[in-house]
Coordinates of C-alpha atoms in Angstrom, one line a residue:
M1 CA 3.2 4.0 18.7
V2 CA 4.0 6.9 20.5
D3 CA 1.0 9.1 21.9
D4 CA 2.2 12.6 21.0
T5 CA -0.8 14.2 22.7
W6 CA 0.1 12.6 26.2
S7 CA 3.7 13.0 25.5
S8 CA 3.3 16.8 25.1
A9 CA 1.1 17.1 28.2
L10 CA 3.6 15.0 30.3
H11 CA 6.3 17.3 29.0
R12 CA 4.3 20.5 30.0
L13 CA 3.6 18.7 33.4
W14 CA 7.2 18.2 34.0
Q15 CA 7.9 22.0 33.2
A16 CA 5.0 23.1 35.5
A17 CA 6.6 20.9 38.3
S18 CA 9.9 22.5 38.0
R19 CA 8.2 25.9 38.6
A20 CA 5.7 25.0 41.1
E21 CA 5.8 26.4 44.7
E22 CA 3.1 23.9 45.8
V23 CA 1.7 20.7 44.5
A24 CA -1.7 22.0 44.3
A25 CA -0.6 24.4 41.4
L26 CA -0.1 21.3 39.3
A27 CA -3.7 20.2 39.5
D28 CA -4.9 21.7 36.1
D29 CA -1.8 20.2 34.4
V30 CA -2.5 16.7 35.8
Y31 CA -6.3 16.5 35.6
A32 CA -6.9 17.7 32.1
P33 CA -4.7 15.2 30.2
L34 CA -5.7 12.4 32.4
L35 CA -9.5 13.3 31.7
A36 CA -8.5 13.3 27.8
T37 CA -7.5 9.6 28.2
P38 CA -10.2 7.5 26.4
G39 CA -12.7 6.1 28.8
V40 CA -11.7 8.2 31.8
H41 CA -14.7 10.4 33.1
L42 CA -13.7 11.9 36.5
V43 CA -10.4 12.4 38.5
V44 CA -10.6 12.9 42.2
G45 CA -7.5 13.8 44.2
T46 CA -7.2 13.6 48.0
R47 CA -4.6 14.7 50.5
W48 CA -4.1 13.0 54.0
D49 CA -1.9 13.6 57.0
G50 CA -0.2 10.9 58.9
K51 CA -3.1 10.6 61.5
H52 CA -5.5 9.5 58.5
V53 CA -7.2 12.8 58.5
L54 CA -8.6 14.0 55.3
R55 CA -7.4 17.6 54.5
Y56 CA -8.2 18.2 50.9
M57 CA -10.2 16.7 48.0
R58 CA -10.5 17.9 44.5
A59 CA -12.8 16.5 41.8
L60 CA -13.1 17.3 38.1
S61 CA -15.3 15.6 35.6
A62 CA -14.9 15.3 31.8
G63 CA -16.4 18.2 30.1
S64 CA -16.3 20.6 33.0
D65 CA -13.9 23.5 33.6
T66 CA -14.8 23.9 37.2
P67 CA -13.4 21.5 39.9
V68 CA -15.3 20.8 43.2
I69 CA -12.9 21.5 46.0
V70 CA -13.4 20.4 49.6
A71 CA -11.1 21.6 52.4
T72 CA -11.7 19.6 55.5
T73 CA -10.0 18.0 58.8
R74 CA -12.3 14.8 58.6
S75 CA -10.8 12.0 60.7
M76 CA -11.2 8.7 58.9
P77 CA -9.3 5.7 60.7
G78 CA -10.7 3.1 58.1
A79 CA -8.4 4.9 55.5
A80 CA -5.3 3.4 57.2
V81 CA -5.5 0.4 55.1
R82 CA -5.1 2.6 52.0
E83 CA -1.8 4.2 53.3
P84 CA 0.9 3.3 51.1
G85 CA 4.4 2.4 52.2
G86 CA 7.6 3.4 50.3
E87 CA 6.2 2.9 46.7
P88 CA 3.0 4.2 45.0
V89 CA 0.3 1.5 44.9
V90 CA -2.1 1.1 42.0
T91 CA -5.4 -0.5 42.6
R92 CA -8.5 -1.4 40.6
S93 CA -12.0 -1.7 42.1
A94 CA -15.6 -1.5 41.3
V95 CA -17.5 1.6 42.4
D96 CA -20.2 -0.5 44.0
G97 CA -17.8 -2.1 46.3
M98 CA -16.2 0.9 47.9
D99 CA -16.6 1.5 51.7
D100 CA -17.4 5.2 52.4
S101 CA -15.4 4.9 55.6
M102 CA -12.1 4.3 53.5
W103 CA -13.0 6.0 50.3
P104 CA -14.2 9.7 50.7
E105 CA -14.1 9.9 46.9
A106 CA -16.9 7.5 46.4
E107 CA -19.6 10.2 46.5
F108 CA -17.9 11.7 43.5
L109 CA -17.0 8.4 41.7
R110 CA -20.5 7.0 41.9
Q111 CA -21.8 10.0 39.9
A112 CA -19.6 9.3 37.0
P113 CA -20.4 6.9 34.1
G114 CA -18.8 3.5 34.4
A115 CA -18.3 0.9 37.1
S116 CA -14.5 0.9 37.5
V117 CA -11.9 2.8 39.5
V118 CA -8.2 2.9 38.8
A119 CA -6.6 4.5 41.9
C120 CA -3.1 5.2 43.1
T121 CA -1.9 6.0 46.5
F122 CA 1.5 7.5 47.2
R123 CA 3.5 9.0 50.0
L124 CA 4.3 12.6 49.8
D125 CA 6.7 12.7 52.9
Q126 CA 6.8 11.4 56.5
R127 CA 3.8 13.4 57.6
G128 CA 1.4 12.7 54.8
W129 CA 0.2 10.9 51.6
A130 CA -2.2 11.5 48.7
A131 CA -4.3 9.6 46.2
L132 CA -5.6 9.9 42.7
A133 CA -8.6 8.0 41.5
L134 CA -10.0 7.7 38.0
A135 CA -13.5 6.7 37.2
V136 CA -13.3 4.7 34.0
D137 CA -15.9 2.8 31.7
G138 CA -15.5 -0.3 29.8
T139 CA -13.9 1.3 26.8
A140 CA -10.9 2.2 28.6
D141 CA -7.5 0.6 28.1
L142 CA -6.7 -0.1 31.9
S143 CA -3.1 -0.8 31.1
V144 CA -2.7 2.6 29.4
V145 CA -4.7 4.5 32.2
E146 CA -2.4 2.8 34.9
S147 CA 0.7 3.9 32.9
R148 CA -0.4 7.5 32.7
L149 CA -1.7 7.5 36.2
T150 CA 1.6 6.4 37.6
Q151 CA 3.6 8.7 35.3
A152 CA 1.4 11.6 36.6
V153 CA 2.1 10.5 40.1
D154 CA 5.8 10.3 39.5
V155 CA 5.7 14.0 38.6
I156 CA 3.7 14.8 41.6
V157 CA 6.1 13.2 43.9
A158 CA 9.2 14.6 42.1
C159 CA 7.6 18.1 42.4
H160 CA 6.8 17.8 46.1
T161 CA 10.2 16.5 46.7
G162 CA 11.8 19.4 44.9
I163 CA 9.5 21.8 46.8
L164 CA 10.6 20.3 50.1
Q165 CA 14.2 20.4 49.1
R166 CA 14.1 24.0 48.0
G167 CA 12.2 24.8 51.2
R168 CA 15.0 23.1 53.2
E169 CA 17.7 24.9 51.3
A170 CA 15.6 28.4 51.8
R171 CA 15.2 27.6 55.4
R172 CA 18.9 26.5 55.8
A173 CA 20.0 29.9 54.1
S174 CA 17.6 31.8 56.3
D175 CA 18.8 30.0 59.6
D176 CA 22.5 30.7 58.5
A177 CA 21.6 34.3 57.8
L178 CA 19.8 34.6 61.2
L179 CA 22.8 33.0 63.0
A180 CA 25.3 35.3 61.3
E181 CA 23.0 38.2 62.2
A182 CA 22.6 37.1 65.8
S183 CA 26.4 36.7 66.1
L184 CA 27.0 40.3 64.9
Q185 CA 24.2 41.6 67.1
M186 CA 25.3 39.7 70.2
D187 CA 29.0 40.3 69.8
S188 CA 28.5 44.1 69.3
S189 CA 27.9 44.6 73.0
L190 CA 30.3 43.7 76.0
D191 CA 27.6 44.5 78.6
V192 CA 26.1 41.4 80.1
E193 CA 22.5 42.5 80.4
D194 CA 22.5 44.2 77.1
T195 CA 23.7 41.1 75.4
L196 CA 21.2 38.9 77.1
R197 CA 18.3 41.2 75.8
R198 CA 19.8 41.2 72.4
V199 CA 19.6 37.3 72.5
A200 CA 15.8 37.4 73.3
R201 CA 15.0 40.1 70.8
I202 CA 16.9 38.4 67.9
A203 CA 15.0 35.2 68.2
V204 CA 11.5 36.7 68.3
P205 CA 9.6 36.3 65.9
A206 CA 12.2 34.8 63.6
V207 CA 12.5 31.7 65.6
A208 CA 9.7 31.6 68.2
D209 CA 6.8 33.7 69.4
G210 CA 8.3 34.4 72.8
A211 CA 11.8 34.0 74.5
L212 CA 13.1 34.0 78.0
V213 CA 16.7 34.1 79.0
H214 CA 18.0 33.1 82.3
L215 CA 21.6 33.6 83.6
L216 CA 23.0 31.0 85.9
R217 CA 24.1 32.2 89.3
S218 CA 25.5 30.3 92.3
E219 CA 22.0 30.6 93.9
G220 CA 20.2 29.2 90.9
P221 CA 18.7 30.7 87.5
E222 CA 18.4 34.5 87.4
F223 CA 15.8 35.9 84.9
V224 CA 17.3 38.6 82.7
A225 CA 15.2 39.2 79.6
A226 CA 12.0 38.3 78.0
T227 CA 10.3 39.2 74.8
H228 CA 7.1 38.3 73.0
V229 CA 5.4 39.1 69.6
A230 CA 2.3 40.1 71.4
V231 CA 2.9 43.2 73.3
Q232 CA 0.0 42.4 75.8
Q233 CA 1.8 39.1 76.5
Q234 CA 5.2 40.6 77.3
R235 CA 4.5 41.5 80.8
A236 CA 3.1 38.0 81.7
L237 CA 6.2 36.4 80.1
E238 CA 8.5 38.6 82.2
E239 CA 6.5 37.7 85.3
A240 CA 6.7 34.0 84.5
G241 CA 10.5 34.4 84.1
R242 CA 10.9 36.0 87.4
H243 CA 8.5 34.3 89.7
D244 CA 7.0 31.1 88.2
P245 CA 8.1 28.0 90.5
W246 CA 7.2 25.6 87.7
L247 CA 9.7 27.2 85.4
A248 CA 12.3 27.7 88.1
A249 CA 12.2 24.1 89.0
L250 CA 12.4 22.9 85.5
L251 CA 15.4 25.1 84.8
A252 CA 17.0 24.0 88.1
R253 CA 16.5 20.2 86.9
R254 CA 17.9 20.9 83.6
G255 CA 21.2 21.5 85.2
E256 CA 24.0 20.9 82.6
D257 CA 21.9 18.8 80.1
E258 CA 23.3 19.9 76.7
D259 CA 20.3 18.7 74.6
T260 CA 17.5 20.8 73.7
V261 CA 14.1 19.6 75.1
F262 CA 10.7 20.2 73.5
L263 CA 7.8 20.2 75.6
S264 CA 3.9 20.3 74.8
G265 CA 0.5 19.0 75.8
A266 CA 0.5 17.3 79.2
A267 CA 4.1 18.0 79.8
L268 CA 3.1 21.7 80.2
E269 CA 0.7 21.1 82.8
G270 CA 0.8 23.3 85.6
S271 CA 3.1 25.7 83.8
P272 CA 2.5 29.3 82.8
F273 CA 2.4 28.0 79.2
A274 CA -0.5 25.6 79.5
E275 CA -3.4 26.2 77.0
A276 CA -6.6 27.6 78.4
G277 CA -9.2 25.0 78.5
G278 CA -6.9 22.1 78.8
T279 CA -3.2 20.8 78.3
D280 CA -3.9 18.0 75.9
G281 CA -2.1 19.9 73.1
G282 CA -5.2 19.6 70.9
A283 CA -7.6 21.9 69.4
N284 CA -9.3 22.5 73.0
G285 CA -6.4 24.9 73.8
G286 CA -7.1 28.3 72.6
A287 CA -10.3 27.2 70.8
D288 CA -12.1 30.4 71.8
G289 CA -10.0 32.3 69.0
G290 CA -7.8 34.3 71.5
A291 CA -9.3 34.3 75.0
N292 CA -6.2 32.8 76.4
T293 CA -4.5 35.1 78.8
T294 CA -1.6 32.9 79.9
A295 CA 1.9 34.0 79.0
A296 CA 1.9 31.9 75.9
G297 CA -1.6 32.9 74.8
A298 CA -0.9 35.1 71.8
R299 CA -1.6 33.6 68.3
P300 CA -0.1 34.8 65.2
A301 CA -2.7 36.7 63.3
G302 CA -4.6 34.4 60.8
D303 CA -2.5 31.4 61.5
G304 CA -5.4 29.6 63.5
P305 CA -4.9 28.1 67.0
H306 CA -1.9 25.9 67.6
P307 CA -1.1 24.1 70.5
T308 CA 1.8 25.6 72.6
V309 CA 5.3 24.2 72.3
V310 CA 8.1 25.2 74.6
S311 CA 11.9 24.5 74.1
I312 CA 14.6 24.9 76.7
S313 CA 18.4 25.0 75.5
T314 CA 21.2 25.1 77.9
L315 CA 23.6 27.9 77.3
R316 CA 27.1 26.4 77.6
A317 CA 30.5 28.2 76.8
R318 CA 34.2 27.1 77.4
G319 CA 33.1 24.0 79.4
R320 CA 30.6 25.8 81.8
V321 CA 26.8 26.5 81.8
V322 CA 26.2 30.2 81.9
G323 CA 22.3 30.1 81.5
S324 CA 19.4 28.8 79.5
I325 CA 17.1 30.1 76.8
T326 CA 13.5 29.3 76.7
F327 CA 11.4 29.6 73.6
V328 CA 7.7 29.5 73.4
Y329 CA 6.0 28.6 70.0
Q330 CA 2.4 28.9 68.8
R331 CA 2.8 27.9 65.2
P332 CA 2.5 24.8 62.9
E333 CA 4.8 22.0 63.6
A334 CA 6.5 22.5 60.3
R335 CA 7.6 25.9 61.4
L336 CA 9.3 24.8 64.6
P337 CA 13.1 25.1 64.5
D338 CA 15.0 21.9 64.7
S339 CA 17.4 20.9 67.4
A340 CA 20.5 21.5 65.4
F341 CA 19.6 25.1 64.7
L342 CA 18.6 25.9 68.4
R343 CA 21.9 24.0 69.6
S344 CA 23.9 26.5 67.2
L345 CA 22.1 29.7 68.3
A346 CA 22.4 28.6 71.9
T347 CA 26.1 28.0 71.4
R348 CA 26.7 31.5 70.0
A349 CA 24.5 33.1 72.5
A350 CA 26.3 31.5 75.3
L351 CA 29.7 32.6 73.9
A352 CA 28.5 36.1 73.6
I353 CA 27.2 36.0 77.2
D354 CA 30.4 34.5 78.4
N355 CA 32.5 37.1 76.7
A356 CA 30.4 39.7 78.3
L357 CA 30.9 38.2 81.7
L358 CA 34.5 37.9 81.2
Y359 CA 34.7 41.4 80.1
E360 CA 32.8 42.5 83.2
L361 CA 35.2 40.7 85.5
R362 CA 38.2 42.0 83.6
R363 CA 36.9 45.6 83.6
T364 CA 36.4 45.3 87.4
A365 CA 39.9 44.0 87.9
V366 CA 41.6 46.4 85.6
L367 CA 39.7 49.5 87.1
S368 CA 40.7 48.3 90.6
L369 CA 44.5 48.0 89.6
Q370 CA 44.2 51.3 87.7
E371 CA 42.8 52.9 90.8
H372 CA 45.8 51.6 92.9
L373 CA 48.2 53.1 90.2
L374 CA 46.9 56.5 91.0
P375 CA 46.8 58.5 94.2
S376 CA 43.6 57.8 96.3
Q377 CA 43.9 61.5 97.6
L378 CA 45.1 64.8 96.5
P379 CA 46.4 67.4 99.1
E380 CA 44.1 70.2 100.0
S381 CA 44.9 73.8 100.9
V382 CA 43.4 77.3 100.6
Q383 CA 46.3 78.3 98.4
W384 CA 45.4 75.8 95.5
D385 CA 42.3 74.0 94.1
L386 CA 43.4 70.6 92.8
S387 CA 41.5 68.0 90.9
A388 CA 42.1 65.1 88.4
S389 CA 40.3 63.0 85.9
Y390 CA 41.1 59.7 84.4
A391 CA 39.3 58.0 81.4
V392 CA 40.2 54.6 80.1
G393 CA 40.2 54.6 76.4
D394 CA 41.0 51.0 75.5
P395 CA 38.1 48.8 74.8
M396 CA 40.1 45.7 75.4
L397 CA 40.8 47.0 79.0
D398 CA 44.5 46.5 79.3
V399 CA 46.0 48.7 82.1
G400 CA 47.2 51.9 80.9
G401 CA 50.4 53.5 81.6
D402 CA 49.1 57.1 82.5
F403 CA 49.8 58.4 85.9
Y404 CA 49.7 61.6 88.0
D405 CA 50.2 62.9 91.5
A406 CA 50.5 65.9 93.7
V407 CA 53.1 66.3 96.3
P408 CA 53.4 68.8 99.1
R409 CA 57.1 69.8 99.6
P410 CA 59.1 70.8 102.6
D411 CA 59.5 74.4 101.5
G412 CA 55.7 75.0 101.3
S413 CA 55.6 74.4 97.5
I414 CA 53.7 71.8 95.8
A415 CA 55.0 69.6 93.0
L416 CA 52.5 68.4 90.3
L417 CA 53.6 65.5 88.1
I418 CA 51.9 63.6 85.3
G419 CA 53.4 60.9 83.0
D420 CA 52.7 58.3 80.3
V421 CA 54.4 55.0 79.9
C422 CA 54.6 53.7 76.3
G423 CA 52.1 50.7 75.8
R424 CA 49.6 49.0 77.9
G425 CA 49.5 45.7 80.0
A426 CA 51.2 44.3 83.1
E427 CA 54.6 45.7 82.1
A428 CA 53.3 49.1 81.5
A429 CA 51.6 48.9 84.9
A430 CA 54.7 47.8 86.7
L431 CA 56.7 50.7 85.1
T432 CA 53.8 53.2 85.9
G433 CA 54.0 52.3 89.6
L434 CA 58.0 52.6 89.7
A435 CA 57.9 56.0 88.0
R436 CA 55.1 57.6 90.2
H437 CA 56.5 56.2 93.6
T438 CA 60.1 57.1 92.6
L439 CA 59.1 60.7 91.6
R440 CA 57.0 61.3 94.6
T441 CA 59.6 59.9 97.0
L442 CA 62.3 62.1 95.5
L443 CA 60.0 65.3 95.4
E444 CA 58.9 64.8 98.9
E445 CA 62.7 64.7 100.0
G446 CA 63.1 68.3 98.6
N447 CA 64.7 67.3 95.2
D448 CA 64.2 69.8 92.4
P449 CA 62.2 68.5 89.5
G450 CA 65.2 68.3 87.0
T451 CA 67.2 66.1 89.7
A452 CA 64.1 63.8 90.2
L453 CA 63.6 63.2 86.5
S454 CA 67.3 62.4 86.1
R455 CA 67.5 60.0 88.9
L456 CA 64.2 58.4 87.6
N457 CA 66.0 58.1 84.2
R458 CA 69.0 56.5 85.9
A459 CA 66.7 54.0 87.8
L460 CA 65.0 52.9 84.4
R461 CA 68.3 52.3 82.8
Q462 CA 69.7 50.2 85.8
E463 CA 66.3 48.3 85.6
R464 CA 66.9 47.7 81.8
A465 CA 63.3 48.8 81.3
S466 CA 62.1 47.8 77.9
R467 CA 59.6 50.8 77.5
F468 CA 60.2 54.4 77.6
L469 CA 58.0 57.0 79.3
T470 CA 57.3 60.8 79.2
A471 CA 56.7 63.0 82.2
V472 CA 56.5 66.6 83.4
V473 CA 56.9 67.9 86.9
A474 CA 55.8 71.4 87.7
T475 CA 56.2 73.0 91.2
L476 CA 54.1 75.9 92.4
T477 CA 55.8 78.1 95.0
P478 CA 53.8 80.9 96.8
R479 CA 55.3 84.4 96.6
P480 CA 54.4 87.2 99.0
D481 CA 52.7 89.2 96.5
G482 CA 50.1 86.4 96.1
T483 CA 51.6 85.0 92.8
A484 CA 53.3 81.7 92.5
L485 CA 56.5 80.8 90.8
L486 CA 55.8 78.0 88.3
S487 CA 58.8 75.9 87.6
T488 CA 58.3 73.3 84.8
C489 CA 60.6 70.5 84.0
S490 CA 59.7 68.1 81.1
A491 CA 60.9 64.7 79.8
G492 CA 59.4 64.7 76.3
H493 CA 55.8 65.1 77.5
P494 CA 53.1 67.4 76.0
P495 CA 53.7 70.9 77.3
P496 CA 51.2 72.1 80.2
L497 CA 48.7 74.9 79.5
V498 CA 48.0 77.9 81.7
L499 CA 44.6 79.4 81.6
R500 CA 44.7 83.0 82.7
S501 CA 42.1 84.8 84.6
D502 CA 41.2 86.8 81.7
G503 CA 40.5 83.7 79.5
T504 CA 43.8 83.8 77.5
V505 CA 45.5 80.3 77.1
S506 CA 49.4 80.0 76.8
E507 CA 51.6 76.9 76.5
V508 CA 54.3 76.5 79.1
L509 CA 58.0 75.9 77.5
S510 CA 59.3 72.6 78.0
G511 CA 61.5 70.2 76.4
G512 CA 63.8 67.3 77.3
L513 CA 64.5 63.6 76.3
L514 CA 62.2 60.8 77.0
L515 CA 63.1 58.7 80.1
G516 CA 64.7 55.3 79.9
V517 CA 66.4 55.8 76.5
L518 CA 69.8 57.1 77.3
D519 CA 72.1 57.2 80.3
D520 CA 73.1 60.4 82.3
V521 CA 70.6 62.7 80.9
S522 CA 70.0 66.2 82.6
Y523 CA 66.7 68.2 82.6
E524 CA 66.3 72.0 82.6
S525 CA 63.6 73.8 84.1
H526 CA 61.5 76.7 82.8
E527 CA 60.2 79.4 85.2
E528 CA 57.3 81.8 85.0
L529 CA 54.8 83.6 87.5
I530 CA 51.1 82.7 87.7
A531 CA 48.6 85.1 89.1
P532 CA 45.7 84.7 91.4
D533 CA 42.9 82.6 89.6
D534 CA 45.4 81.5 86.9
T535 CA 45.0 77.5 86.3
L536 CA 47.6 75.1 85.3
V537 CA 46.5 72.2 83.3
L538 CA 48.8 69.1 82.8
F539 CA 47.5 66.1 80.7
T540 CA 48.6 63.1 78.8
D541 CA 48.6 62.8 75.0
G542 CA 45.3 60.8 75.0
L543 CA 43.7 64.2 75.4
T544 CA 45.4 66.0 72.4
E545 CA 45.5 63.1 70.1
S546 CA 41.9 62.2 70.3
R547 CA 40.9 62.4 66.7
E548 CA 37.5 63.3 65.0
A549 CA 36.1 61.7 61.7
G550 CA 37.4 64.5 59.6
G551 CA 41.1 63.8 60.7
A552 CA 41.3 66.9 63.1
F553 CA 42.9 66.3 66.5
F554 CA 41.6 67.7 69.8
E555 CA 44.8 69.6 70.2
S556 CA 43.6 71.9 67.6
V557 CA 40.5 73.0 69.7
L558 CA 42.1 72.5 73.0
P559 CA 42.9 76.3 73.7
A560 CA 39.5 77.5 72.8
R561 CA 37.7 74.6 75.0
L562 CA 39.9 75.5 77.9
S563 CA 39.5 79.3 77.5
A564 CA 35.6 78.7 77.6
L565 CA 36.0 77.2 81.1
R566 CA 37.4 80.4 82.4
G567 CA 36.3 80.9 86.0
S568 CA 35.4 77.2 86.6
G569 CA 36.8 75.2 89.5
A570 CA 39.6 72.6 89.0
A571 CA 37.1 69.7 89.2
H572 CA 34.9 71.2 86.6
I573 CA 37.7 71.8 84.2
A574 CA 39.2 68.5 84.5
E575 CA 36.0 66.5 84.1
S576 CA 34.7 68.6 81.1
L577 CA 37.9 68.5 79.2
A578 CA 38.0 64.5 79.5
Q579 CA 34.3 64.3 78.4
Q580 CA 34.7 66.7 75.6
A581 CA 37.8 65.0 74.3
E582 CA 35.9 61.5 74.5
T583 CA 32.8 63.1 72.7
F584 CA 35.2 64.6 70.0
R585 CA 37.1 61.3 69.5
D586 CA 36.2 59.1 66.5
S587 CA 39.5 57.2 66.4
G588 CA 42.2 56.7 69.1
Q589 CA 42.0 54.5 72.2
D590 CA 44.5 56.0 74.5
D591 CA 43.7 56.9 78.1
I592 CA 43.2 60.4 78.9
A593 CA 44.7 61.8 82.2
L594 CA 44.4 65.3 83.5
L595 CA 45.7 67.2 86.6
V596 CA 44.3 70.6 87.1
A597 CA 45.6 73.2 89.6
R598 CA 44.0 76.6 90.2
W599 CA 46.0 79.2 92.1
T600 CA 44.0 81.1 94.5
G601 CA 46.5 83.8 95.3
V602 CA 46.9 83.3 99.1
P603 CA 50.5 84.4 100.1
P604 CA 52.8 82.1 102.1
D605 CA 52.6 84.1 105.3
A606 CA 48.9 84.1 105.5
D607 CA 47.2 82.3 108.5
L608 CA 46.6 79.1 106.5
L609 CA 44.4 76.2 107.7
P610 CA 46.2 73.0 108.4
R611 CA 46.6 71.0 105.1
A612 CA 44.2 68.1 105.0
P613 CA 44.1 65.1 102.9
R614 CA 41.0 65.1 100.5
I615 CA 39.9 61.8 98.9
E616 CA 39.9 62.4 95.1
Q617 CA 38.1 59.7 93.0
A618 CA 39.6 59.5 89.7
A619 CA 37.0 59.4 86.9
L620 CA 37.8 56.0 85.6
R621 CA 35.2 55.1 83.0

C-alpha cells in the first residue's frame, strides 16, 4: 500500500532540493516528515569536515517547532570510525551503548522516548560528510524508518551535488568572464609597465587578496607592480616585491618551471607572507583579529582569520619566460582558484606583456630608422627661421613614407622640399631614402625644382618602383628690397600655405602629376613674393586629412589655426599644428610631417653671419 502522506512529502522535498542554494535550507522539509513517521521522536543532523571536526548539529523533537542548532568546531577523532566511504551507511544501535566521543548526538538522543537509534552517515563531498540520527521507540517499523531515512538522504546528497555543480558552473562562467575581461584590459595597452599594472589590478580582489608582478631581466626578476585589497598593506607588499630576499630567491629558483606552485604554513617561514604568531598555517596566524602587520596581513571583513596561501605562476609566452605573477590569499580554501585557471590567466598575461615588450622594441627600431630617413640637422641663417615636426600616426609602427629637407644652394637661395611615399613599411622606407637624397643632391648642384622633380621621376621609372609618391619643392631667393622670391613646383602634393605678417593665409598655386606614374613628365614652377615675417608652411596630407568624429577634416580649420599663430617662430608653428591635428583626429593614422620657414627680410648683400648647421630634433612621437 502506497503511503500518500510520505509520497507527497518526498515530492515536496525533491522540489525544494531543486531550488535550494544550500543544504541547510532543506532541514524543515526533511525533519518534519521524518518526525511524522510512527515511532520516531527525534531527528538529529550533524555536519563534519574531513578532519573529523564537528561543524554543525541540529536537533528537532516531535511536537516542537523550534530546533536546537549548535555551530561549533569541535574536534572528535573518535568519530573517524563513523565516517562513510562511497555509499551511505545505515546503522541501528541502542542509546545506552553510545560513546559520546563518537556520537555528539547522544546528548539529545538520550532525552527522547525510546531506546533505539536508526542513523545514516553519508558523504557530501571529498571535504566532508554528514549524518542523520532518529530516536525511535518499540512501536516503530524499523524497515519503514530505514527506507524513509535513506530516501531523505538520497535527496540531500542529490541536492548537495546539484549545488556543487551549479557552483562549479557559476565559477567557470565567472572565471571565463574574468579571463575575457582580463584579455581585453591587458590587450588594450601596448605600454609594458601599464600592461603589468593592469595584470595586478585585474586579479585583485576577484582572484586573490594581493598580487605582485615581476618582469624577467638578464640580471634577474625585476619588480614592476603590486596591488592589495587593503590599502594599508599596499606599501608593504610593494616593499616585499622590490627588496625581500626570500621572495627574490624563490622567484630565481622557480626559473622556467611552468607549473603554478601553492605555498602555505611552514613553506612560508621566513617570508614576508608569514602569519603573525607563527607559520603553522593554523588558527594561531592572525588570531588577534587583525593585528598582523605583514604584507599579507589584511583579512577580508567578516570572513574570519584564514591562513595565508601564496601562489606563484610563471609567465611564459612564445617559448620564453617573461616574468612571474605572485598571488597572496587570505580566504577559505574553497575560494582559492585552481591551477588550470591560474595557468590560463598567466598565459594571457604573458602574451599581453610579451606583445608590449615586442611593441616597445619595434617602436625603438622604427623611430631610429625614421630618424635616419630624415635630416639630422637643418641649415641656420639670419635670413630664415627653419623648423620641422614629425608625428608617427600608425599604431602598428610601420615605417612611414613622409620626408622633408632643407638645402642651401650655390646662388644663396634655399630649397625646401617635402614629400610622401604611398604606403608604409620597408619598401616605402627604401623609396623615401631614394627620393630625399636624390632631390637633395640635384638641388645642391643648382638644378631648378622642376628639373629635380623630372629627374627623380625618371629614376623611379627606371627602378620600376611599385609605389608612387608626391612631393613639392619651394625655393626662397633673397632680394635686395628684403623680400624673397618664392618659387614652388609640385608633383601632386598638397599645396603649401603662406602665413602673412598681418595674419592672412593664402594657398600657393601648385599642380603636377604624381612621381613614378608616367615617363618623361615635366613640372612647372609658380612664383610669388613673400615679405619679411611671412611664413611658408609645407606639410604632408596626414595633417589635412586628420578627421574628427563628426567627419570634418583638419584641412577645413587649418587656415584659421595657422592664422592664430601669427607672430610665432617656426618651431612653435610646426609643433603646434602637429599637436592640434593629433588632438583633432578621431580617425586616420597617417604620419604628419611639417616644414616651416619664416622669412626674416635680411637682404642678400647684408653682412651675414656664416651659415652654421643646427641640430633639428624631429618630433617623433
